[in-house]
Short mmCIF file of N, CA and C in Angstrom, two decimals:
data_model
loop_
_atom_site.label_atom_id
_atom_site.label_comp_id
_atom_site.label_asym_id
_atom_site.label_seq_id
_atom_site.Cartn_x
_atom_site.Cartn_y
_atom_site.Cartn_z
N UNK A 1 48.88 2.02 90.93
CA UNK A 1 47.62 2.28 90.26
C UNK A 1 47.79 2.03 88.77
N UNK A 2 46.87 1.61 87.98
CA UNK A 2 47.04 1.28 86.74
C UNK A 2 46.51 2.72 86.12
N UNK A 3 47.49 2.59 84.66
CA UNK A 3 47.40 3.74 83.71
C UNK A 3 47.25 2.72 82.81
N UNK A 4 46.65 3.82 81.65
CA UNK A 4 46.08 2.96 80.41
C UNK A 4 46.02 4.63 79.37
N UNK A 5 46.44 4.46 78.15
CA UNK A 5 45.95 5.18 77.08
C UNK A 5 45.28 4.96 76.26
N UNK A 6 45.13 5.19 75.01
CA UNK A 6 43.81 5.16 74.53
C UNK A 6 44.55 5.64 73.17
N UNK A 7 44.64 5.12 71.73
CA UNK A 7 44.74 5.53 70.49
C UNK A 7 46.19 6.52 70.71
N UNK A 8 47.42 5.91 71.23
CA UNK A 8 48.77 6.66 71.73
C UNK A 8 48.62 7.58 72.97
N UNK A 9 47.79 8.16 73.41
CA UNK A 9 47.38 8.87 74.35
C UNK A 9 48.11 10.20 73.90
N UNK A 10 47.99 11.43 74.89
CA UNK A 10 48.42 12.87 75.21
C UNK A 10 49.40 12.75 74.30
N UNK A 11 50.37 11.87 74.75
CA UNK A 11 51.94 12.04 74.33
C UNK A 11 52.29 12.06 73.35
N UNK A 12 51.76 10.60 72.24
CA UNK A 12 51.50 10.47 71.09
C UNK A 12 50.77 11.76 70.48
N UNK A 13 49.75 12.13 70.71
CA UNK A 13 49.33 13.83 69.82
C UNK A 13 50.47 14.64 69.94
N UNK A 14 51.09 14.95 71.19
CA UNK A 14 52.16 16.25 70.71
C UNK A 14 52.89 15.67 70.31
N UNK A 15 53.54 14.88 70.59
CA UNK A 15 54.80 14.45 69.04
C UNK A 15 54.33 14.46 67.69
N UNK A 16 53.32 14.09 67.37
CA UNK A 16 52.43 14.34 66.00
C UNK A 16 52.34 15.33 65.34
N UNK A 17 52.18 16.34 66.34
CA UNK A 17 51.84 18.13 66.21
C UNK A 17 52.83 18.35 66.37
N UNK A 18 53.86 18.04 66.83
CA UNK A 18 55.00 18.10 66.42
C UNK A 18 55.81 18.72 65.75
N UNK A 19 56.20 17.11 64.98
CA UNK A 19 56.63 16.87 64.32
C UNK A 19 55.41 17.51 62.65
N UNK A 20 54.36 17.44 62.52
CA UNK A 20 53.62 17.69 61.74
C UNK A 20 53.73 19.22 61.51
N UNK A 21 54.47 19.87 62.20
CA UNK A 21 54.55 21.30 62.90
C UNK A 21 55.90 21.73 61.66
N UNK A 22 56.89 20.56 61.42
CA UNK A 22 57.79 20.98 61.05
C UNK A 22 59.03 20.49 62.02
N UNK A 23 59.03 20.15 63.13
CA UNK A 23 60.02 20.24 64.08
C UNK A 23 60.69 18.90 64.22
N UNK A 24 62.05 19.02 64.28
CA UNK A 24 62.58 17.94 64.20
C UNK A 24 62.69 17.26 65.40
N UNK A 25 62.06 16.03 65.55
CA UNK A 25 62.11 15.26 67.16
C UNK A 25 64.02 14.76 67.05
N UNK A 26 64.11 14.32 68.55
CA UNK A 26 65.44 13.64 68.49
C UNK A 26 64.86 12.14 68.65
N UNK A 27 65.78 11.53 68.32
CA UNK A 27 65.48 10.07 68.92
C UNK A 27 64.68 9.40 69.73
N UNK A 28 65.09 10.08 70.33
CA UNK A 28 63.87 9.06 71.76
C UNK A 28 62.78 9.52 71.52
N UNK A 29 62.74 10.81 71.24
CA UNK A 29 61.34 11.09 70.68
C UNK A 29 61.10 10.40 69.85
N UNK A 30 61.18 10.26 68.50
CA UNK A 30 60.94 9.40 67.46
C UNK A 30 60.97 8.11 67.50
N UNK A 31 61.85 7.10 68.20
CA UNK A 31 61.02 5.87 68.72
C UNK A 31 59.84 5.76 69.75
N UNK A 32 59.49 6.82 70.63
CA UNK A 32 58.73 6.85 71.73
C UNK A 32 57.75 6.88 70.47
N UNK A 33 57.13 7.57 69.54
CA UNK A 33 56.26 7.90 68.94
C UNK A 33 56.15 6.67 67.30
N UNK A 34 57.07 5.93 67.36
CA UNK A 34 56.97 4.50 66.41
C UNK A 34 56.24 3.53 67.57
N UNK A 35 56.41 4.01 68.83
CA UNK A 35 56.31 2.58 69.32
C UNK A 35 54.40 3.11 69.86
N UNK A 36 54.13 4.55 70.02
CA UNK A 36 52.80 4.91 70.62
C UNK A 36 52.16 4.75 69.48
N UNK A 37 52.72 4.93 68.22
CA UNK A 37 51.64 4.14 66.87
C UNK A 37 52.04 3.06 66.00
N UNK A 38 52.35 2.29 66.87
CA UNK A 38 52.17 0.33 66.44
C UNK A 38 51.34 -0.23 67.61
N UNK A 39 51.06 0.60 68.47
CA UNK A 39 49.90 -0.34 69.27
C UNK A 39 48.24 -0.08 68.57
N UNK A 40 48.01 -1.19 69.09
CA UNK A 40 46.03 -1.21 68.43
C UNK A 40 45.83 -0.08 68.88
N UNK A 41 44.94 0.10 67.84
CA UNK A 41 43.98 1.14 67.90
C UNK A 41 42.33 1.23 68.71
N UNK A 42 41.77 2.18 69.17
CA UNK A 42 40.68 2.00 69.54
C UNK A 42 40.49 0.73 70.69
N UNK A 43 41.60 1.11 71.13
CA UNK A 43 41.41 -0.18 72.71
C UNK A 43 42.47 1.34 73.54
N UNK A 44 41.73 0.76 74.68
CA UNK A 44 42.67 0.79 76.09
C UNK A 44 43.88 0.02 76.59
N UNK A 45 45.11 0.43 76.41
CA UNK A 45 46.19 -0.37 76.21
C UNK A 45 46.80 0.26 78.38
N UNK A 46 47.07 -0.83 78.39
CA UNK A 46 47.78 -0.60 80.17
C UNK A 46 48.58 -0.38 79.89
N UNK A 47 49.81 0.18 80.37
CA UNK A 47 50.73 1.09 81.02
C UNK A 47 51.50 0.53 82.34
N UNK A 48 52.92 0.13 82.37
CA UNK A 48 53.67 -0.18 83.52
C UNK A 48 53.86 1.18 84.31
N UNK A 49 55.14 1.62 85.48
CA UNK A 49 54.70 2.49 86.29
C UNK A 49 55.92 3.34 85.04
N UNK A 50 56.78 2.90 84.23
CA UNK A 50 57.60 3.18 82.99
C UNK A 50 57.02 3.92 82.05
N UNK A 51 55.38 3.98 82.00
CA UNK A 51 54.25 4.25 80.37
C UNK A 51 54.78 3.67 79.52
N UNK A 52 55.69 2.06 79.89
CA UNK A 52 55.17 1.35 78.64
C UNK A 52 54.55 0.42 78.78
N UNK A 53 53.84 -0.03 77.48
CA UNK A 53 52.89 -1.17 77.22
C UNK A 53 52.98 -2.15 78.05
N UNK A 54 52.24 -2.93 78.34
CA UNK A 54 52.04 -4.01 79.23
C UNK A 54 51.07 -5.06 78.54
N UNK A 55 50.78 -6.06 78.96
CA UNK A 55 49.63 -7.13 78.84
C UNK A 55 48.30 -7.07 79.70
N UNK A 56 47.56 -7.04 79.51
CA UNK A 56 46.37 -7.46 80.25
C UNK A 56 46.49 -8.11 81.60
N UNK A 57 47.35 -9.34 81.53
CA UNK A 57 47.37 -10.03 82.86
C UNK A 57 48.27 -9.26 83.35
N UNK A 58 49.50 -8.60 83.04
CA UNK A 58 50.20 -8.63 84.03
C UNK A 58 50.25 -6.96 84.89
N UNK A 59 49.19 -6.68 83.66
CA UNK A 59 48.19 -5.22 84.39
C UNK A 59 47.32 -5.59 85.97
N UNK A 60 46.73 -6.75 85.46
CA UNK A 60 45.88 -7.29 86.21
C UNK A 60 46.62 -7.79 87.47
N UNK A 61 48.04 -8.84 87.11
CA UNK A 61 49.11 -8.82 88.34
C UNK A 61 49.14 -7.66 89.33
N UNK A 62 49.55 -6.82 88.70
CA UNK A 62 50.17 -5.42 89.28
C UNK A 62 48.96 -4.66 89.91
N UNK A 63 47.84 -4.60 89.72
CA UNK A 63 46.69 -4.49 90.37
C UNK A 63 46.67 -4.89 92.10
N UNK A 64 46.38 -6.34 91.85
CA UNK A 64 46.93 -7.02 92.60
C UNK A 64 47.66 -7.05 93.69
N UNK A 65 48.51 -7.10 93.22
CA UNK A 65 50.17 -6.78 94.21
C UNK A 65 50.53 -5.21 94.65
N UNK A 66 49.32 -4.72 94.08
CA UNK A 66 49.31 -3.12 94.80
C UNK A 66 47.92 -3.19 96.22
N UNK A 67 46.82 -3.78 95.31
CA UNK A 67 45.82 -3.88 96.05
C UNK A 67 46.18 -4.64 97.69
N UNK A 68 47.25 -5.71 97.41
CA UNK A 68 47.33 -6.69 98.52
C UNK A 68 48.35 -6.20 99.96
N UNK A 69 48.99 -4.72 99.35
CA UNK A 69 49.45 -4.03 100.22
C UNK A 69 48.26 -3.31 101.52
N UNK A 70 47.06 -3.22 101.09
CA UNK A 70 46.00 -2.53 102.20
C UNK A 70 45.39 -3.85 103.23
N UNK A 71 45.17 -3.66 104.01
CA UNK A 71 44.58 -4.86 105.04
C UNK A 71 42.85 -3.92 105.28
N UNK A 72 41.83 -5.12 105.14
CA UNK A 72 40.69 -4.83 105.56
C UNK A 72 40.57 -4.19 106.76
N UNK A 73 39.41 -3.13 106.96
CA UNK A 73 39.21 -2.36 108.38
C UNK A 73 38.16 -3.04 108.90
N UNK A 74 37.84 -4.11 109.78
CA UNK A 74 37.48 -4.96 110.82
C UNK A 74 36.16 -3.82 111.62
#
């Protein structure tokens, strides 16, 4: 099933609040949250089954190749 966020999504706010909080992230936190604010803004960005970024088509692939697992009911 496709996921998509929206302006960093959920994840991106609590690391924000965070960190804005005072609290020191570790690493992975702190690249997870460079990389949830360098994507565009004000779009719907897809999501692999990973929550990371993807392309359009290959959202649209993966659609696809999920959808083509069901057979029509006759």
């Amino acid at each position: 099933m496709a996921k998509q966020i929206y302006n960093g999504g959920i994840q991106a706010g609590i690391l924000r609040a965070a960190k804005d909080s005072g609290a020191i992230l570790g690493k992975e936190d702190e690249e997870r949250l460079k990389l949830l604010e360098s994507l565009p803004k004000n779009q719907w960005i897809d999501l692999d089954d990973s929550d990371n970024p993807i392309s359009k088509d290959e959202a649209k692939k993966n659609w696809n190749d999920h959808l083509s697992k069901f057979k029509p009911i006759k």
